[in-house]
Amino acid sequence: MTRPLDIAIIGAGPHGLMLATHLLKKRPKWRSRLKIFDPSGQWLKVWQQQFEALDIPYLRSPAVHHPDPNPYALRHFAETRPEHFYPPYDRPSRELFQQFCQDVIKRWQLEEQVIPQKIEAIEPLKGRKSSLYQLHSGSGESVIARRVVLATGPSVPQWPSWAENHRGERLCSAQEVDLRGLSLRGEQVVIVGGGLTAGHLAVGATTRGATVTLIHRRKMQVKLFDADPSWLGPKSLKTFWEERDWETRWQMIQSARNGGSLTPEMMTQLRQAQKQGLLQLRENCQIVDLVESGQQWQITCDDGQTLKCDRLWCATGTQWDVAQHPLLKTLQDFAPLPLIRGLPVLDDHLRWGKSNIFVMGGWAALQLGPVARNLSGGRMACDRIVPALIKPSLYS
């Protein structure tokens, strides 16, 4: 058997990069002991594509949230380019953040650490007394690792029931829309959702010549961040961590995030498009039926009104459900954990049961709180996982 890899990080997004830099800060000589697995073969490739595809100009997170262990590193990097920060809280432009992340990758010498493989299953290595895991890729190759960190996001969009049997080029999820080079002149586009992604799609479609109807089942929420900043510290987290009932924690997370929301700037842009006759906002409205009408969709809403459109985009979120995530499902098969509404009950170091497998991102929300999936949540996860990787005997 080839020598096992010491640490495998699955996912080359912001959280995976954050874990690598935080780990190397504590153990600079461990660079050769870790590899990152991502089908793109590049750091932040999917993240960058998503931002560019939706034409998102700047981040929602303040400048202190990024993959480098030094919270002020981004400010130092851009001290001669203040125009790349957006008020309030100096939110960085997409371009600046991408350039900074490339600098982080170079400074921490992580350029060659990403392996272009999609890990689709994990299983304990049979016949071994020590804890070793076999990581199976989609190409049929496998890797043996001692410790594994999952830094992946949700893989399955959340589809409304009426859309299930109609998916295709003219009815797709927000993840499948690429505004770059898209001409929509004269088209009617309906977007379903009330979050920032829906807002970006609406603005992007109107600037490309479409007339847009934005439908949301509730009233639009306007918030600077998707969860109150008090969730970044003990003000709200103390009560959360003291709560020992997992179902109650899940309810606290739902209440804090309260579904999708729009930033004040995005709401201003939507109102401007509305005044120009390019956008119709339909709040407290739900689609109850959908039929094809020639090359268009005919939509029936719960108030009895109907409308037609050329394209229908669902910005209705993604499923945070272990059963819907192929890789996490393999963990549940060999090391079942209690699940609360699809989320795993991990230990305090975000470990999956008694294994040497750790989980980051929104999957760790029951331990980290409502910002787990955000950049700030990535830093919280590093604070939990890195000590257990460095001195596993103390935390196992």
Coordinates of C-alpha atoms in Angstrom, one line a residue:
M1 CA 0.0 0.0 0.0
T2 CA 1.3 3.5 -0.9
R3 CA 2.0 5.8 2.1
P4 CA -1.2 7.3 3.3
L5 CA -1.8 11.0 3.0
D6 CA -1.8 12.6 6.4
I7 CA -4.6 15.3 5.9
A8 CA -7.0 15.4 2.9
I9 CA -9.2 18.5 2.5
I10 CA -12.1 17.9 0.2
G11 CA -13.1 21.2 -1.5
A12 CA -10.9 24.0 -2.8
G13 CA -13.3 26.9 -1.9
P14 CA -12.8 29.7 0.6
H15 CA -13.4 27.4 3.6
G16 CA -10.8 24.8 2.3
L17 CA -8.3 27.6 1.7
M18 CA -9.0 29.0 5.1
L19 CA -8.3 25.7 6.8
A20 CA -5.1 25.2 4.9
T21 CA -3.7 28.6 5.9
H22 CA -4.8 28.3 9.6
L23 CA -3.2 24.9 9.8
L24 CA 0.1 26.1 8.2
K25 CA 0.2 29.0 10.5
K26 CA 0.4 26.6 13.5
R27 CA 2.5 24.0 11.6
P28 CA 4.5 25.6 8.8
K29 CA 6.3 22.4 7.9
W30 CA 3.1 20.4 7.3
R31 CA 2.6 21.6 3.8
S32 CA 3.7 18.3 2.3
R33 CA 1.3 16.5 4.6
L34 CA -1.9 17.9 3.2
K35 CA -3.6 17.8 -0.2
I36 CA -6.8 19.4 -1.4
F37 CA -9.2 17.5 -3.7
D38 CA -11.5 19.5 -6.0
P39 CA -12.8 18.5 -9.5
S40 CA -11.7 21.9 -10.9
G41 CA -8.1 21.4 -9.9
Q42 CA -7.9 25.1 -8.8
W43 CA -8.4 27.1 -5.7
L44 CA -11.7 29.0 -5.6
K45 CA -12.6 28.1 -9.2
V46 CA -16.3 27.4 -8.6
W47 CA -16.6 30.4 -6.2
Q48 CA -15.2 32.8 -8.8
Q49 CA -17.4 31.4 -11.6
Q50 CA -20.5 31.8 -9.5
F51 CA -19.7 35.5 -8.7
E52 CA -18.9 36.2 -12.3
A53 CA -21.9 34.3 -13.7
L54 CA -24.2 36.4 -11.5
D55 CA -22.3 39.6 -12.1
I56 CA -21.9 40.2 -8.4
P57 CA -19.7 43.4 -7.9
Y58 CA -18.7 43.0 -4.3
L59 CA -19.0 40.7 -1.3
R60 CA -21.7 40.9 1.4
S61 CA -19.0 40.1 4.1
P62 CA -16.8 42.9 5.6
A63 CA -13.1 43.1 4.8
V64 CA -12.0 41.3 7.9
H65 CA -13.6 38.0 6.7
H66 CA -11.3 36.2 4.3
P67 CA -9.0 33.1 4.0
D68 CA -5.9 34.5 5.6
P69 CA -5.3 34.0 9.4
N70 CA -4.5 37.7 9.8
P71 CA -7.9 39.5 9.8
Y72 CA -6.3 42.7 8.6
A73 CA -4.4 41.2 5.7
L74 CA -6.9 42.2 3.1
R75 CA -6.8 45.8 4.3
H76 CA -3.0 45.8 4.1
F77 CA -3.1 44.2 0.7
A78 CA -5.4 47.0 -0.7
E79 CA -4.3 50.0 1.3
T80 CA -3.5 51.9 -2.0
R81 CA -6.9 51.0 -3.5
P82 CA -9.6 52.3 -1.2
E83 CA -12.0 52.5 -4.1
H84 CA -12.4 48.7 -4.0
F85 CA -14.1 48.8 -0.7
Y86 CA -17.9 49.4 -0.4
P87 CA -19.5 51.0 2.6
P88 CA -20.5 50.1 5.2
Y89 CA -17.8 47.9 6.8
D90 CA -15.5 48.0 3.8
R91 CA -17.0 45.2 1.8
P92 CA -14.4 44.2 -0.8
S93 CA -15.0 44.2 -4.6
R94 CA -15.1 40.8 -6.3
E95 CA -12.0 41.8 -8.3
L96 CA -10.1 42.8 -5.1
F97 CA -11.1 39.7 -3.2
Q98 CA -10.0 37.4 -6.0
Q99 CA -6.7 39.1 -6.3
F100 CA -6.2 38.9 -2.6
C101 CA -7.0 35.2 -2.5
Q102 CA -4.5 34.5 -5.2
D103 CA -1.9 36.4 -3.1
V104 CA -2.8 34.3 -0.1
I105 CA -2.4 31.1 -2.2
K106 CA 1.0 32.3 -3.3
R107 CA 2.3 33.5 0.1
W108 CA 1.3 30.2 1.7
Q109 CA 2.8 28.2 -1.2
L110 CA -0.4 26.3 -1.8
E111 CA -0.5 26.6 -5.6
E112 CA 0.4 22.9 -6.2
Q113 CA -1.6 21.4 -3.4
V114 CA -4.9 21.0 -5.3
I115 CA -5.6 17.6 -6.9
P116 CA -8.1 17.6 -9.8
Q117 CA -10.3 14.8 -8.5
K118 CA -13.9 14.7 -7.4
I119 CA -14.2 12.6 -4.2
E120 CA -17.6 10.8 -4.3
A121 CA -17.3 8.4 -1.5
I122 CA -15.4 7.8 1.7
E123 CA -15.1 4.5 3.6
P124 CA -12.9 3.1 6.4
L125 CA -10.0 1.0 5.0
K126 CA -11.0 -2.6 5.6
G127 CA -8.7 -4.9 7.6
R128 CA -6.8 -2.1 9.4
K129 CA -6.8 -1.5 13.1
S130 CA -5.6 2.1 12.7
S131 CA -8.0 4.7 11.4
L132 CA -7.4 5.0 7.7
Y133 CA -9.9 6.1 5.1
Q134 CA -10.2 5.4 1.4
L135 CA -11.4 8.3 -0.7
H136 CA -12.9 7.2 -4.0
S137 CA -13.0 9.6 -6.9
G138 CA -15.4 9.7 -9.9
S139 CA -12.6 8.5 -12.2
G140 CA -12.2 5.2 -10.3
E141 CA -9.0 6.3 -8.5
S142 CA -8.7 6.2 -4.8
V143 CA -6.5 7.8 -2.1
I144 CA -5.8 6.6 1.4
A145 CA -5.8 9.3 4.1
R146 CA -5.4 9.4 7.9
R147 CA -7.6 12.5 8.5
V148 CA -10.2 14.1 6.3
V149 CA -11.8 17.5 6.3
L150 CA -15.0 18.1 4.3
A151 CA -15.1 21.7 3.1
T152 CA -17.9 21.3 0.6
G153 CA -21.1 23.2 0.2
P154 CA -24.6 21.8 -0.6
S155 CA -24.8 20.1 -4.0
V156 CA -28.5 19.9 -4.6
P157 CA -30.8 22.9 -5.4
Q158 CA -34.0 23.3 -3.4
W159 CA -36.8 23.0 -6.1
P160 CA -40.4 24.1 -5.6
S161 CA -42.8 21.1 -6.1
W162 CA -44.3 22.7 -9.2
A163 CA -40.9 22.8 -10.9
E164 CA -39.9 19.2 -10.4
N165 CA -41.0 17.9 -13.8
H166 CA -40.2 20.9 -15.9
R167 CA -36.5 21.5 -15.4
G168 CA -34.5 22.4 -18.5
E169 CA -32.8 25.3 -20.3
R170 CA -35.9 27.6 -19.9
L171 CA -36.5 26.6 -16.3
C172 CA -33.4 26.2 -14.2
S173 CA -31.9 26.9 -10.8
A174 CA -29.8 30.0 -10.1
Q175 CA -26.7 27.8 -10.0
E176 CA -27.2 27.1 -13.7
V177 CA -27.7 30.7 -14.9
D178 CA -24.7 32.5 -16.4
L179 CA -25.4 36.1 -17.2
R180 CA -22.1 36.6 -19.0
G181 CA -22.7 37.1 -22.7
L182 CA -26.5 36.5 -22.3
S183 CA -28.8 38.6 -24.4
L184 CA -32.4 38.8 -23.1
R185 CA -33.7 41.7 -25.1
G186 CA -37.5 41.6 -25.4
E187 CA -37.8 38.5 -23.1
Q188 CA -40.0 38.1 -20.1
V189 CA -38.1 36.5 -17.2
V190 CA -39.7 35.3 -14.0
I191 CA -37.4 34.8 -11.0
V192 CA -38.6 33.0 -7.9
G193 CA -36.9 33.8 -4.6
G194 CA -36.3 36.6 -2.1
G195 CA -32.6 36.4 -1.4
L196 CA -29.6 38.2 -2.6
T197 CA -29.0 35.7 -5.5
A198 CA -32.6 36.5 -6.8
G199 CA -31.8 40.2 -6.6
H200 CA -28.6 39.8 -8.6
L201 CA -30.4 37.8 -11.2
A202 CA -33.1 40.4 -11.5
V203 CA -30.7 43.3 -11.9
G204 CA -28.6 41.3 -14.3
A205 CA -31.6 40.3 -16.4
T206 CA -33.0 43.9 -16.7
T207 CA -29.6 45.3 -17.7
R208 CA -29.5 42.7 -20.5
G209 CA -32.8 43.8 -21.9
A210 CA -35.4 41.6 -20.2
T211 CA -38.6 42.6 -18.4
V212 CA -38.5 40.8 -15.0
T213 CA -41.1 39.6 -12.5
L214 CA -39.6 38.7 -9.1
I215 CA -41.9 36.5 -7.1
H216 CA -41.4 35.8 -3.4
R217 CA -43.7 33.8 -1.1
R218 CA -43.2 36.3 1.7
K219 CA -42.5 40.1 2.0
M220 CA -39.0 41.0 0.9
Q221 CA -36.6 41.3 3.8
V222 CA -33.9 44.0 3.7
K223 CA -30.9 43.3 5.9
L224 CA -27.2 44.3 5.5
F225 CA -26.1 40.8 6.5
D226 CA -27.9 37.4 6.3
A227 CA -27.6 37.1 10.1
D228 CA -27.2 39.7 12.8
P229 CA -23.5 40.5 13.6
S230 CA -24.2 39.5 17.2
W231 CA -23.9 35.9 16.0
L232 CA -20.1 36.5 15.4
G233 CA -19.5 36.7 19.1
P234 CA -20.7 35.7 22.6
K235 CA -23.7 38.1 22.6
S236 CA -25.8 35.6 20.8
L237 CA -23.6 32.5 20.6
K238 CA -23.4 32.1 24.4
T239 CA -27.1 31.3 24.6
F240 CA -26.9 29.1 21.5
W241 CA -24.0 27.0 22.9
E242 CA -25.7 26.7 26.3
E243 CA -28.8 25.2 24.6
R244 CA -28.4 21.4 24.7
D245 CA -31.5 20.5 22.7
W246 CA -30.5 20.1 19.1
E247 CA -33.9 20.8 17.7
T248 CA -34.1 24.0 19.6
R249 CA -30.7 25.0 18.1
W250 CA -32.0 24.3 14.7
Q251 CA -35.0 26.6 15.3
M252 CA -32.6 29.3 16.6
I253 CA -30.6 29.1 13.3
Q254 CA -33.8 29.3 11.2
S255 CA -35.0 32.3 13.3
A256 CA -31.6 34.1 13.0
R257 CA -31.4 33.7 9.2
N258 CA -35.1 33.9 8.6
G259 CA -34.8 32.9 4.9
G260 CA -33.3 34.9 2.2
S261 CA -32.8 38.7 2.4
L262 CA -31.7 41.6 0.2
T263 CA -29.1 44.2 1.1
P264 CA -30.3 47.9 1.2
E265 CA -28.3 48.6 -1.9
M266 CA -29.9 45.7 -3.8
M267 CA -33.4 46.8 -2.7
T268 CA -32.7 50.3 -4.0
Q269 CA -31.6 48.9 -7.4
L270 CA -34.8 46.8 -7.6
R271 CA -37.0 49.8 -6.8
Q272 CA -35.2 51.8 -9.5
A273 CA -35.9 49.1 -12.0
Q274 CA -39.5 49.0 -10.8
K275 CA -39.9 52.7 -11.4
Q276 CA -38.5 52.3 -14.9
G277 CA -41.1 49.6 -15.7
L278 CA -38.4 46.9 -16.1
L279 CA -39.3 45.0 -13.0
Q280 CA -42.4 43.9 -11.2
L281 CA -42.2 42.8 -7.6
R282 CA -44.8 40.2 -6.5
E283 CA -44.5 39.7 -2.7
N284 CA -46.6 37.3 -0.6
C285 CA -47.1 35.3 -3.8
Q286 CA -46.7 31.6 -4.6
I287 CA -46.8 29.7 -7.8
V288 CA -49.3 26.9 -7.7
D289 CA -49.3 25.6 -11.3
L290 CA -47.0 25.7 -14.3
V291 CA -47.8 24.6 -17.9
E292 CA -46.0 25.0 -21.2
S293 CA -47.6 27.4 -23.7
G294 CA -45.8 27.2 -26.9
Q295 CA -42.3 28.4 -26.3
Q296 CA -43.4 30.1 -23.0
W297 CA -44.4 29.1 -19.5
Q298 CA -47.8 30.0 -18.2
I299 CA -47.8 30.5 -14.5
T300 CA -50.7 30.5 -12.1
C301 CA -50.3 32.1 -8.7
D302 CA -52.2 31.4 -5.5
D303 CA -54.2 34.6 -5.9
G304 CA -55.6 33.3 -9.2
Q305 CA -53.6 35.6 -11.4
T306 CA -51.7 34.2 -14.4
L307 CA -48.6 35.4 -16.3
K308 CA -46.4 34.2 -19.1
C309 CA -42.7 34.2 -19.4
D310 CA -39.9 33.0 -21.7
R311 CA -37.5 31.9 -18.9
L312 CA -38.1 30.9 -15.3
W313 CA -35.2 30.9 -12.8
C314 CA -35.5 29.4 -9.3
A315 CA -33.3 31.2 -6.7
T316 CA -34.9 29.1 -4.0
G317 CA -31.8 28.0 -2.2
T318 CA -30.1 24.6 -1.7
Q319 CA -30.7 21.6 0.4
W320 CA -28.7 21.2 3.6
D321 CA -29.6 17.6 4.0
V322 CA -27.1 14.8 4.5
A323 CA -29.3 12.4 2.6
Q324 CA -29.2 14.6 -0.5
H325 CA -25.4 15.0 -0.5
P326 CA -23.7 11.9 -2.0
L327 CA -20.4 12.3 -0.1
L328 CA -21.9 12.9 3.3
K329 CA -24.4 10.1 2.7
T330 CA -21.5 7.7 2.5
L331 CA -20.3 8.8 5.9
Q332 CA -23.8 8.3 7.3
D333 CA -23.8 4.8 5.9
F334 CA -20.7 3.6 7.8
A335 CA -20.8 6.0 10.8
P336 CA -24.4 7.0 11.3
L337 CA -25.0 10.2 13.4
P338 CA -28.2 11.7 14.7
L339 CA -29.6 14.2 12.1
I340 CA -31.6 17.2 13.0
R341 CA -33.7 18.3 9.9
G342 CA -30.9 16.9 7.7
L343 CA -27.9 18.4 9.7
P344 CA -25.4 16.1 11.5
V345 CA -24.8 16.3 15.2
L346 CA -21.0 16.7 15.2
D347 CA -18.7 16.9 18.3
D348 CA -17.3 20.1 19.6
H349 CA -14.3 19.9 17.1
L350 CA -16.7 19.3 14.2
R351 CA -15.7 15.6 14.1
W352 CA -18.0 13.1 12.5
G353 CA -18.7 10.8 15.4
K354 CA -15.6 8.9 16.6
S355 CA -13.9 9.1 13.2
N356 CA -11.0 11.3 12.1
I357 CA -13.3 13.1 9.6
F358 CA -14.2 16.7 10.2
V359 CA -16.9 18.9 8.6
M360 CA -16.9 22.6 7.8
G361 CA -19.5 25.1 6.4
G362 CA -23.2 25.0 6.8
W363 CA -23.1 21.3 7.7
A364 CA -21.6 22.4 11.0
A365 CA -24.4 24.9 11.8
L366 CA -25.6 23.0 14.8
Q367 CA -22.3 23.6 16.5
L368 CA -21.3 27.0 15.0
G369 CA -24.6 28.8 14.6
P370 CA -26.3 30.6 11.8
V371 CA -23.2 32.0 10.2
A372 CA -21.5 28.6 9.7
R373 CA -21.8 28.7 6.0
N374 CA -20.3 32.2 5.7
L375 CA -16.7 33.3 5.6
S376 CA -16.9 34.2 9.3
G377 CA -18.1 30.7 9.9
G378 CA -15.1 29.3 8.2
R379 CA -12.8 31.0 10.7
M380 CA -15.0 29.6 13.6
A381 CA -14.6 26.1 12.1
C382 CA -10.8 26.5 11.9
D383 CA -10.7 27.4 15.5
R384 CA -12.4 24.1 16.3
I385 CA -10.7 21.7 13.8
V386 CA -7.1 22.9 13.7
P387 CA -6.3 22.0 17.4
A388 CA -7.7 18.5 16.9
L389 CA -5.6 18.0 13.8
I390 CA -2.4 19.3 15.5
K391 CA -2.8 17.3 18.7
P392 CA -5.3 14.6 18.0
S393 CA -4.7 12.6 21.1
L394 CA -6.0 15.5 23.3
Y395 CA -9.2 15.8 21.4
S396 CA -10.2 12.3 20.5

